[in-house]
Short mmCIF file of C-alpha atoms and ligand atoms in Angstrom, two decimals:
data_model
loop_
_atom_site.label_atom_id
_atom_site.label_comp_id
_atom_site.label_asym_id
_atom_site.label_seq_id
_atom_site.Cartn_x
_atom_site.Cartn_y
_atom_site.Cartn_z
CA MET A 1 123.15 130.54 95.89
CA SER A 2 119.82 128.56 95.96
CA VAL A 3 119.54 124.38 95.72
CA ILE A 4 117.77 123.13 92.54
CA THR A 5 117.96 119.83 91.50
CA ARG A 6 117.25 117.10 89.11
CA PHE A 7 115.77 113.88 88.25
CA ALA A 8 116.53 113.09 85.09
CA PRO A 9 114.39 109.82 83.61
CA SER A 10 114.57 108.42 80.74
CA PRO A 11 111.77 106.88 79.48
CA THR A 12 112.66 103.63 77.90
CA GLY A 13 111.34 101.37 80.24
CA PHE A 14 109.41 101.46 83.68
CA LEU A 15 110.24 103.85 86.98
CA HIS A 16 113.29 101.83 88.10
CA ILE A 17 113.69 101.04 92.06
CA GLY A 18 117.25 102.85 91.13
CA GLY A 19 115.15 105.74 89.38
CA ALA A 20 112.83 106.70 92.32
CA ARG A 21 115.81 106.20 94.78
CA THR A 22 117.49 108.61 92.70
CA ALA A 23 114.62 111.24 92.96
CA ILE A 24 114.24 110.61 96.65
CA PHE A 25 117.84 111.48 97.37
CA ASN A 26 117.15 114.73 94.67
CA PHE A 27 114.51 115.63 96.66
CA LEU A 28 115.17 114.87 100.24
CA PHE A 29 118.26 117.56 99.72
CA ALA A 30 116.33 119.88 97.80
CA LYS A 31 114.00 120.54 100.62
CA LYS A 32 116.78 120.20 102.79
CA HIS A 33 118.86 123.85 102.24
CA LYS A 34 115.25 125.56 101.23
CA GLY A 35 115.26 124.69 96.58
CA LYS A 36 113.47 123.51 93.91
CA TYR A 37 113.84 119.79 93.45
CA LEU A 38 112.78 119.43 89.32
CA VAL A 39 112.31 116.28 86.82
CA ARG A 40 113.62 116.53 82.93
CA ILE A 41 112.27 113.46 80.42
CA GLU A 42 115.10 112.77 78.65
CA ASP A 43 113.19 112.09 75.47
CA THR A 44 115.88 112.80 73.01
CA ASP A 45 116.47 109.40 71.71
CA LEU A 46 113.04 109.09 69.48
CA LYS A 47 113.58 105.70 68.99
CA ARG A 48 113.17 104.21 72.12
CA SER A 49 111.05 107.05 74.08
CA THR A 50 108.20 105.12 74.72
CA ASP A 51 103.87 107.27 76.18
CA GLU A 52 103.72 103.71 78.51
CA ALA A 53 106.91 105.15 79.80
CA ILE A 54 106.49 108.67 80.71
CA GLN A 55 104.07 107.86 82.55
CA ALA A 56 105.04 104.99 84.01
CA ILE A 57 107.11 107.97 85.48
CA HIS A 58 104.29 110.63 86.48
CA ASP A 59 102.35 107.54 88.36
CA GLY A 60 106.11 105.80 89.98
CA LEU A 61 106.86 109.67 91.22
CA GLU A 62 103.58 110.37 92.55
CA TRP A 63 102.69 107.02 94.00
CA LEU A 64 105.80 108.34 96.04
CA ASN A 65 104.60 112.23 96.47
CA ILE A 66 107.97 113.36 94.31
CA VAL A 67 106.12 116.44 92.03
CA PRO A 68 108.28 117.66 90.55
CA ASP A 69 109.14 122.04 92.50
CA GLU A 70 107.76 123.04 88.54
CA LYS A 71 106.87 121.63 85.47
CA ILE A 72 107.89 118.82 83.57
CA ILE A 73 111.21 119.59 81.20
CA TYR A 74 111.08 118.20 78.50
CA GLN A 75 114.34 116.95 76.35
CA SER A 76 112.67 117.13 73.46
CA GLN A 77 111.46 120.50 72.91
CA GLU A 78 115.27 121.61 74.79
CA VAL A 79 117.14 120.41 70.93
CA LYS A 80 117.60 124.45 69.84
CA SER A 81 118.95 125.33 72.46
CA HIS A 82 121.37 122.47 72.52
CA VAL A 83 122.54 122.65 68.62
CA LYS A 84 123.08 126.39 69.87
CA ILE A 85 125.67 126.04 71.77
CA ALA A 86 127.43 123.15 69.48
CA VAL A 87 127.54 125.43 66.86
CA GLU A 88 128.59 127.72 69.53
CA LEU A 89 131.32 125.41 70.45
CA LEU A 90 132.59 124.85 66.52
CA GLU A 91 132.86 128.13 66.59
CA LYS A 92 134.70 129.41 69.61
CA GLY A 93 137.21 126.83 68.54
CA PHE A 94 137.01 123.73 70.83
CA ALA A 95 135.07 121.28 68.68
CA TYR A 96 136.07 120.82 65.52
CA LYS A 97 133.26 119.12 62.42
CA CYS A 98 134.82 114.65 61.48
CA TYR A 99 134.76 113.77 58.68
CA LEU A 100 135.20 110.62 59.03
CA ASN A 101 133.35 107.66 57.64
CA SER A 102 131.16 104.03 58.69
CA ASP A 103 135.04 102.20 57.87
CA GLU A 104 137.61 104.91 58.49
CA LEU A 105 135.46 105.36 61.61
CA LYS A 106 135.96 101.23 61.77
CA GLN A 107 139.68 101.60 61.94
CA LEU A 108 140.55 104.24 63.77
CA ARG A 109 137.65 101.82 66.62
CA PHE A 110 139.70 99.36 66.35
CA LYS A 111 143.12 100.63 67.06
CA SER A 112 142.02 103.16 70.03
CA ARG A 113 140.93 99.51 71.59
CA GLU A 114 144.66 97.61 70.81
CA ASN A 115 146.93 101.05 72.29
CA GLY A 116 144.30 101.76 74.31
CA SER A 117 144.05 104.98 73.50
CA PRO A 118 141.06 107.39 73.62
CA ILE A 119 139.32 107.90 69.69
CA LYS A 120 140.84 111.31 68.60
CA SER A 121 140.12 112.73 64.61
CA PRO A 122 142.79 113.47 62.27
CA TRP A 123 140.26 116.10 61.75
CA ARG A 124 140.96 117.06 64.83
CA ASP A 125 144.03 119.37 63.99
CA LYS A 126 143.23 120.13 60.22
CA LEU A 127 140.68 123.24 58.96
CA ASN A 128 137.98 121.93 57.85
CA LYS A 129 138.63 121.75 54.27
CA ASN A 130 135.30 119.54 53.65
CA ASN A 131 132.41 120.57 51.53
CA ASP A 132 131.10 117.85 52.06
CA ASP A 133 126.93 118.12 54.53
CA SER A 134 128.20 114.19 56.22
CA PHE A 135 130.22 115.20 59.82
CA VAL A 136 129.40 114.77 63.18
CA ILE A 137 130.64 116.66 65.91
CA ARG A 138 133.41 116.53 67.77
CA LEU A 139 134.39 117.70 71.51
CA LYS A 140 138.22 118.48 70.91
CA MET A 141 139.26 117.38 74.93
CA PRO A 142 142.27 118.41 76.69
CA SER A 143 145.04 115.91 75.97
CA LYS A 144 146.93 116.98 78.97
CA GLY A 145 146.31 117.76 82.21
CA LYS A 146 144.28 115.90 84.88
CA THR A 147 139.73 116.47 85.02
CA THR A 148 139.31 116.86 88.94
CA ILE A 149 135.56 116.31 90.59
CA ARG A 150 134.98 116.94 93.46
CA ASP A 151 132.23 114.47 93.95
CA LEU A 152 129.71 115.49 97.91
CA VAL A 153 128.95 111.21 98.16
CA GLN A 154 131.96 109.77 95.93
CA GLY A 155 135.80 112.68 97.43
CA GLU A 156 137.71 114.19 94.73
CA VAL A 157 138.46 111.14 92.22
CA SER A 158 140.33 112.35 89.12
CA VAL A 159 141.49 111.38 85.58
CA ASN A 160 143.86 111.63 83.27
CA ASN A 161 143.02 113.79 79.76
CA GLU A 162 144.82 111.44 78.10
CA ILE A 163 142.12 108.95 78.06
CA LEU A 164 138.86 110.74 77.34
CA ASP A 165 137.35 110.68 74.08
CA ASP A 166 137.00 113.18 71.92
CA MET A 167 132.72 112.66 71.87
CA ILE A 168 130.46 113.41 70.35
CA ILE A 169 128.38 116.22 70.46
CA LEU A 170 125.99 116.53 67.38
CA ARG A 171 125.67 113.48 65.36
CA SER A 172 124.91 113.51 61.71
CA ASP A 173 120.64 114.19 60.99
CA ARG A 174 121.96 117.66 63.38
CA SER A 175 121.14 115.47 66.22
CA PRO A 176 122.99 116.81 69.47
CA THR A 177 124.52 113.55 71.87
CA TYR A 178 123.11 112.60 74.88
CA MET A 179 126.08 114.47 76.53
CA LEU A 180 125.38 118.01 74.92
CA SER A 181 122.24 117.84 75.43
CA SER A 182 122.35 116.86 79.35
CA VAL A 183 124.95 120.40 80.23
CA VAL A 184 123.05 122.03 78.70
CA ASP A 185 119.57 121.75 80.12
CA ASP A 186 120.99 121.82 83.44
CA TYR A 187 122.82 124.91 82.52
CA ASN A 188 119.70 126.19 81.06
CA MET A 189 117.09 124.74 84.22
CA GLY A 190 119.49 126.07 86.38
CA ILE A 191 120.64 122.79 88.14
CA THR A 192 123.38 123.56 91.70
CA HIS A 193 123.59 119.66 91.96
CA ILE A 194 123.64 116.34 89.84
CA ILE A 195 122.15 113.63 92.08
CA ARG A 196 122.03 110.56 90.14
CA GLY A 197 123.51 107.14 90.15
CA ASP A 198 127.57 106.34 90.03
CA ASP A 199 127.33 104.43 86.91
CA HIS A 200 127.25 108.34 84.98
CA LEU A 201 130.83 109.33 87.07
CA ASN A 202 132.65 108.22 83.92
CA ASN A 203 130.32 110.74 81.95
CA ALA A 204 130.51 113.65 84.81
CA PHE A 205 135.09 114.07 83.92
CA ARG A 206 133.54 114.81 79.84
CA GLN A 207 130.38 117.24 80.11
CA VAL A 208 132.26 118.70 83.17
CA GLN A 209 135.16 119.66 79.64
CA ILE A 210 131.10 121.39 78.06
CA ILE A 211 131.33 123.66 81.15
CA LYS A 212 134.39 124.69 81.46
CA PHE A 213 134.98 125.80 77.23
CA LEU A 214 131.84 127.95 78.53
CA ASN A 215 132.79 129.03 81.16
CA TRP A 216 129.95 128.20 83.38
CA LYS A 217 130.19 127.63 86.18
CA GLU A 218 129.61 124.05 87.66
CA PRO A 219 127.66 122.55 89.16
CA SER A 220 128.40 120.58 92.67
CA TYR A 221 128.21 116.57 91.43
CA ALA A 222 126.86 113.33 93.86
CA HIS A 223 127.47 110.01 92.58
CA VAL A 224 125.34 107.87 94.13
CA PRO A 225 126.75 103.72 94.24
CA LEU A 226 124.09 101.40 91.92
CA ILE A 227 121.81 98.91 94.10
CA HIS A 228 123.20 95.92 94.76
CA GLY A 229 120.84 92.43 94.54
CA SER A 230 121.02 90.49 98.11
CA ASP A 231 123.69 88.29 96.78
CA GLY A 232 125.61 91.34 95.27
CA LEU A 233 125.39 91.25 91.26
CA LYS A 234 123.45 94.46 89.97
CA LEU A 235 119.83 94.58 90.43
CA SER A 236 117.81 93.34 88.06
CA LYS A 237 114.10 91.04 87.31
CA ARG A 238 116.29 87.87 89.00
CA HIS A 239 116.07 89.75 91.76
CA GLY A 240 112.11 90.11 91.45
CA ALA A 241 110.00 92.93 90.88
CA THR A 242 112.69 96.60 89.55
CA ASN A 243 109.83 98.44 88.32
CA ILE A 244 108.19 100.64 91.21
CA PHE A 245 105.11 101.47 90.64
CA ASP A 246 104.58 96.62 91.08
CA TYR A 247 105.74 97.24 94.60
CA HIS A 248 102.32 99.35 94.61
CA LYS A 249 100.16 96.57 92.90
CA MET A 250 101.96 94.26 95.96
CA GLY A 251 99.75 96.03 98.42
CA TYR A 252 103.29 98.11 99.87
CA THR A 253 102.79 101.36 100.76
CA THR A 254 103.78 105.48 99.91
CA GLU A 255 105.84 106.03 102.92
CA ALA A 256 106.97 102.53 103.92
CA MET A 257 108.69 102.59 99.77
CA PHE A 258 110.14 106.04 100.83
CA LEU A 259 111.32 105.10 103.83
CA TYR A 260 113.10 102.38 102.39
CA LEU A 261 114.31 103.38 99.32
CA MET A 262 115.60 106.52 101.41
CA GLN A 263 117.77 104.39 103.53
CA LEU A 264 119.53 102.49 100.36
CA GLY A 265 122.78 103.81 101.33
CA TRP A 266 121.84 105.63 105.00
CA THR A 267 120.16 104.25 107.84
CA ALA A 268 117.16 107.13 109.93
CA ASN A 269 117.84 107.69 112.95
CA ASN A 270 114.33 105.88 112.95
CA GLU A 271 113.89 104.12 109.65
CA ASN A 272 110.19 103.27 110.24
CA ASP A 273 109.25 107.02 111.45
CA PHE A 274 108.01 108.41 107.96
CA ASP A 275 107.90 112.43 109.42
CA LEU A 276 109.59 114.45 106.53
CA ASP A 277 109.93 117.87 108.49
CA LYS A 278 112.47 115.30 110.62
CA ILE A 279 113.86 113.15 107.74
CA ILE A 280 115.07 116.62 105.75
CA LYS A 281 116.52 117.47 108.41
CA GLU A 282 118.39 114.82 109.39
CA PHE A 283 119.84 113.67 105.42
CA SER A 284 122.42 114.18 103.50
CA LEU A 285 124.39 113.20 101.04
CA GLU A 286 127.30 112.96 103.41
CA LYS A 287 125.82 110.35 105.08
CA VAL A 288 125.65 107.67 102.30
CA ASN A 289 127.95 105.29 101.26
CA LYS A 290 130.53 104.85 99.19
CA SER A 291 129.46 100.92 98.30
CA PRO A 292 126.37 100.13 97.01
CA ALA A 293 123.40 99.07 98.88
CA ARG A 294 121.79 95.43 98.63
CA PHE A 295 117.59 95.71 97.89
CA ASP A 296 117.23 93.04 101.04
CA ILE A 297 112.46 92.46 100.19
CA LYS A 298 112.78 91.02 104.31
CA LYS A 299 113.27 94.57 105.10
CA LEU A 300 110.89 96.77 103.51
CA ASN A 301 108.69 93.50 104.21
CA SER A 302 109.59 94.72 107.84
CA ILE A 303 109.11 99.06 107.14
CA ASN A 304 105.56 97.69 106.20
CA SER A 305 103.93 95.85 108.53
CA LYS A 306 105.26 98.64 110.69
CA ASN A 307 103.42 101.95 108.56
CA LEU A 308 100.37 99.93 108.24
CA ARG A 309 99.62 99.04 111.29
CA GLN A 310 101.29 102.92 112.12
CA LYS A 311 98.74 104.01 109.82
CA ASP A 312 95.20 105.23 110.15
CA LEU A 313 92.77 102.64 109.91
CA ASP A 314 90.10 104.36 107.93
CA GLU A 315 92.87 105.64 105.03
CA VAL A 316 94.77 101.26 104.97
CA LEU A 317 90.53 100.08 104.71
CA GLU A 318 90.96 103.26 100.90
CA LEU A 319 94.11 101.00 99.60
CA ILE A 320 92.21 97.73 100.33
CA MET A 321 88.56 99.30 99.03
CA LYS A 322 90.24 100.93 96.21
CA HIS A 323 92.94 97.73 95.13
CA PHE A 324 89.62 95.02 95.53
CA SER A 325 87.27 97.05 94.74
CA LEU A 326 85.16 96.42 96.93
CA LYS A 327 81.71 98.52 97.63
CA LEU A 328 80.81 98.04 100.52
CA GLU A 329 77.85 98.85 102.95
CA ASN A 330 78.62 101.45 105.88
CA ILE A 331 78.43 98.13 108.22
CA GLN A 332 80.75 96.18 106.22
CA LYS A 333 83.16 98.81 105.85
CA TYR A 334 82.72 98.98 109.83
CA ARG A 335 83.77 95.47 110.50
CA LEU A 336 86.79 95.98 107.48
CA LYS A 337 87.60 98.04 109.43
CA SER A 338 87.26 96.78 112.85
CA LEU A 339 89.31 93.37 112.49
CA LEU A 340 91.74 95.12 110.49
CA PRO A 341 94.29 96.27 113.40
CA GLU A 342 94.34 91.91 114.36
CA LEU A 343 94.26 91.36 110.72
CA LEU A 344 97.83 93.61 109.97
CA LYS A 345 99.38 91.99 112.57
CA ARG A 346 99.80 89.33 110.98
CA THR A 347 100.47 90.61 107.34
CA ASN A 348 103.01 92.01 105.32
CA THR A 349 101.40 93.76 102.93
CA TYR A 350 97.37 95.12 102.03
CA ILE A 351 96.41 92.44 99.82
CA GLU A 352 97.04 89.95 101.53
CA ILE A 353 93.77 90.01 103.60
CA LYS A 354 92.60 89.28 100.33
CA ASP A 355 91.79 86.00 101.80
CA ASP A 356 89.82 87.19 104.56
CA ILE A 357 87.56 90.05 103.34
CA GLU A 358 85.20 87.33 102.04
CA TRP A 359 84.08 85.87 105.04
CA ILE A 360 84.74 89.86 106.84
CA THR A 361 81.88 91.47 103.89
CA ILE A 362 79.69 89.11 103.12
CA ASP A 363 77.11 88.84 105.67
CA ASP A 364 75.81 84.85 104.58
CA PHE A 365 79.60 83.70 104.13
CA ILE A 366 79.49 79.91 104.78
CA CYS A 367 83.06 78.18 104.34
CA ASN A 368 82.01 76.32 100.83
CA ASN A 369 85.49 73.82 101.57
CA LYS A 370 85.35 70.38 100.87
CA ASP A 371 86.91 68.74 103.37
CA ASN A 372 86.20 71.61 106.02
CA LEU A 373 82.74 70.96 106.07
CA LEU A 374 83.36 67.10 106.83
CA ILE A 375 85.24 68.83 109.66
CA LEU A 376 82.00 70.93 110.33
CA LYS A 377 79.25 68.73 109.90
CA ASP A 378 80.84 65.92 112.27
CA LYS A 379 80.19 69.03 114.86
CA ASN A 380 78.08 70.03 114.27
CA THR A 381 76.53 69.56 117.84
CA THR A 382 78.82 71.58 119.25
CA LEU A 383 78.88 74.54 117.09
CA LYS A 384 74.35 74.76 118.45
CA GLU A 385 75.35 74.88 122.09
CA ILE A 386 78.14 77.07 121.46
CA GLY A 387 75.70 79.11 119.23
CA PHE A 388 72.80 78.53 122.01
CA LEU A 389 75.20 79.68 125.17
CA LEU A 390 76.57 82.88 122.53
CA ASN A 391 73.19 83.95 122.45
CA GLU A 392 72.77 84.20 126.23
CA CYS A 393 75.53 86.19 126.67
CA ILE A 394 75.61 89.91 126.85
CA TRP A 395 77.85 91.05 123.49
CA SER A 396 81.44 91.92 125.04
CA LYS A 397 84.91 90.85 124.25
CA ASP A 398 84.57 89.49 127.86
CA SER A 399 82.05 86.90 128.14
CA ILE A 400 82.28 85.99 124.51
CA ASP A 401 85.85 84.45 126.21
CA SER A 402 83.55 83.51 129.54
CA CYS A 403 80.77 81.89 127.60
CA LEU A 404 84.11 79.82 124.54
CA LYS A 405 86.06 79.23 128.48
CA LYS A 406 82.98 77.39 131.20
CA TYR A 407 81.57 75.68 127.85
CA ILE A 408 84.90 74.13 127.73
CA ILE A 409 85.18 72.90 131.09
CA ASP A 410 82.25 71.99 131.23
CA LYS A 411 82.69 69.98 128.55
CA SER A 412 85.81 68.09 129.89
CA LEU A 413 87.52 69.62 126.59
CA LYS A 414 90.15 71.45 125.53
CA PHE A 415 91.08 74.46 124.03
CA LYS A 416 91.80 73.00 120.85
CA ASP A 417 89.12 71.23 120.74
CA ILE A 418 86.09 74.04 119.96
CA GLY A 419 89.36 76.74 118.43
CA PRO A 420 89.90 75.14 114.89
CA ILE A 421 86.66 74.04 114.77
CA LEU A 422 84.73 78.10 115.64
CA ARG A 423 87.06 79.36 113.61
CA ILE A 424 86.75 77.12 110.52
CA ALA A 425 82.67 77.86 110.75
CA LEU A 426 82.70 81.52 111.34
CA THR A 427 86.49 82.27 108.81
CA GLY A 428 86.14 79.28 105.86
CA LYS A 429 89.57 78.82 107.64
CA THR A 430 91.45 76.98 110.11
CA SER A 431 94.32 80.61 110.73
CA SER A 432 92.05 83.34 110.81
CA PRO A 433 93.13 86.66 113.46
CA ASP A 434 91.89 86.32 117.20
CA LEU A 435 87.92 83.98 118.04
CA VAL A 436 87.10 86.55 120.46
CA THR A 437 87.54 89.40 118.34
CA VAL A 438 86.15 87.06 115.44
CA ILE A 439 83.43 86.54 116.42
CA TYR A 440 82.91 90.41 118.65
CA GLU A 441 82.69 92.07 114.77
CA LEU A 442 80.81 90.04 113.13
CA GLY A 443 78.85 90.28 115.50
CA CYS A 444 75.88 87.71 117.58
CA THR A 445 73.62 87.73 113.87
CA ILE A 446 75.79 87.07 111.82
CA SER A 447 78.58 84.79 113.87
CA LEU A 448 74.79 82.69 115.77
CA ASN A 449 74.58 81.69 111.78
CA ARG A 450 76.82 79.98 110.56
CA LEU A 451 77.06 78.33 113.47
CA ASN A 452 73.80 77.09 113.58
CA TYR A 453 73.72 76.58 109.89
CA LYS A 454 72.78 72.09 109.08
CA TYR A 455 76.45 71.93 107.72
N1 LIG B 501 119.10 110.20 81.27
C1 LIG B 501 120.09 109.25 82.12
C2 LIG B 501 119.16 108.60 82.18
O1 LIG B 501 118.07 108.35 82.39
C3 LIG B 501 120.20 110.73 83.90
C4 LIG B 501 121.40 111.53 82.92
C5 LIG B 501 121.79 111.92 84.34
O2 LIG B 501 121.58 112.34 85.30
O3 LIG B 501 121.84 113.45 83.67
O4 LIG B 501 120.17 107.26 83.23
#
């Protein structure tokens, strides 16, 4: 039997970090078993489902490079098949029409809360004696025995059936509920493994009853613990961005985000190595911890900065140009690319180089910070003298370095007497990548223009 997994988000908001991790697990598991990974958008709640949310799911999955192996299924288009199953369950006596009005239901709920018993409608055992159209269809849950799930993450988990309430599968407006639709879709899509958040474990005990009644083959379940923030509480906006696509906007790479998310709950042999074939081989649901993973931005930053430094420079350049909508001539692109290794040594994300773009790409850039300008005015002569020496030297990093050293020795100065002012003149800032590299990559003409400028 070939493995088929699915990621089944409800499009009621953006794609959450937790959802993205679930998608990655489904993707990895399917690939490991040479199966298929599918996506089903559970958009039956028409009031809460939005086109923006659907788009956000597409964007998030595309960014993470985990697009499904087949066309995305929309649950709202499958409603007929859900209703058909509700009717079949009714006809076979596994479900019943319940005519409770809202007051009666309130009372029943109150009673059930008071004595801790599940909701069992009095209509469960009545033969249908009502011609009224205002009914819902409830599943006739078993009230004796146990239901056991052998979960690939949680192990064997059981509930006493007496706690299961007769859940509604078809509402009075004839719309199916999530509890029914999801099971029917999984069956029709041939899903063999259901990998999802452990907030759905309780649903599994209920949903599996439908499967048993219809004699369908039970899928395997893997309920993955939810993600918590660093304080141990359920991950929420309080802990930072929870929308996966925000991380794209913040300058994280696809590979780093994938690496980080997939390791929320287990650890790969080499946590920084984005070698998908190796990852797929190594991934296993049994390795996933039973306790919640904690989202740790420091860890993500560390993976991202390492990934940026391993990445092809042209790709990083492309990301930066796209992010800042830069239109650069080849020579400027070349300069930016040459300085990237130095810049990336000091950043977690590629958008942190924002303040460096101007001095690198604008040929006639001149420092425009008032305080820094005053410093340069005061040191005009030093800058010109260094400029004069640089003009004489062969353009290599070694000779630029010797030239600066010679100047310091000749003038009985220390590097700190010239380093900061050179940085300010060349980059407009007091901190910059290695000075010799900056001078070398800016080139003789640009460097001299900035040093000889009348501040
Ligand atoms: N649509 C559900 C959710 O977004 C997931 C259902 C499932 O995976 O079975 O929470």
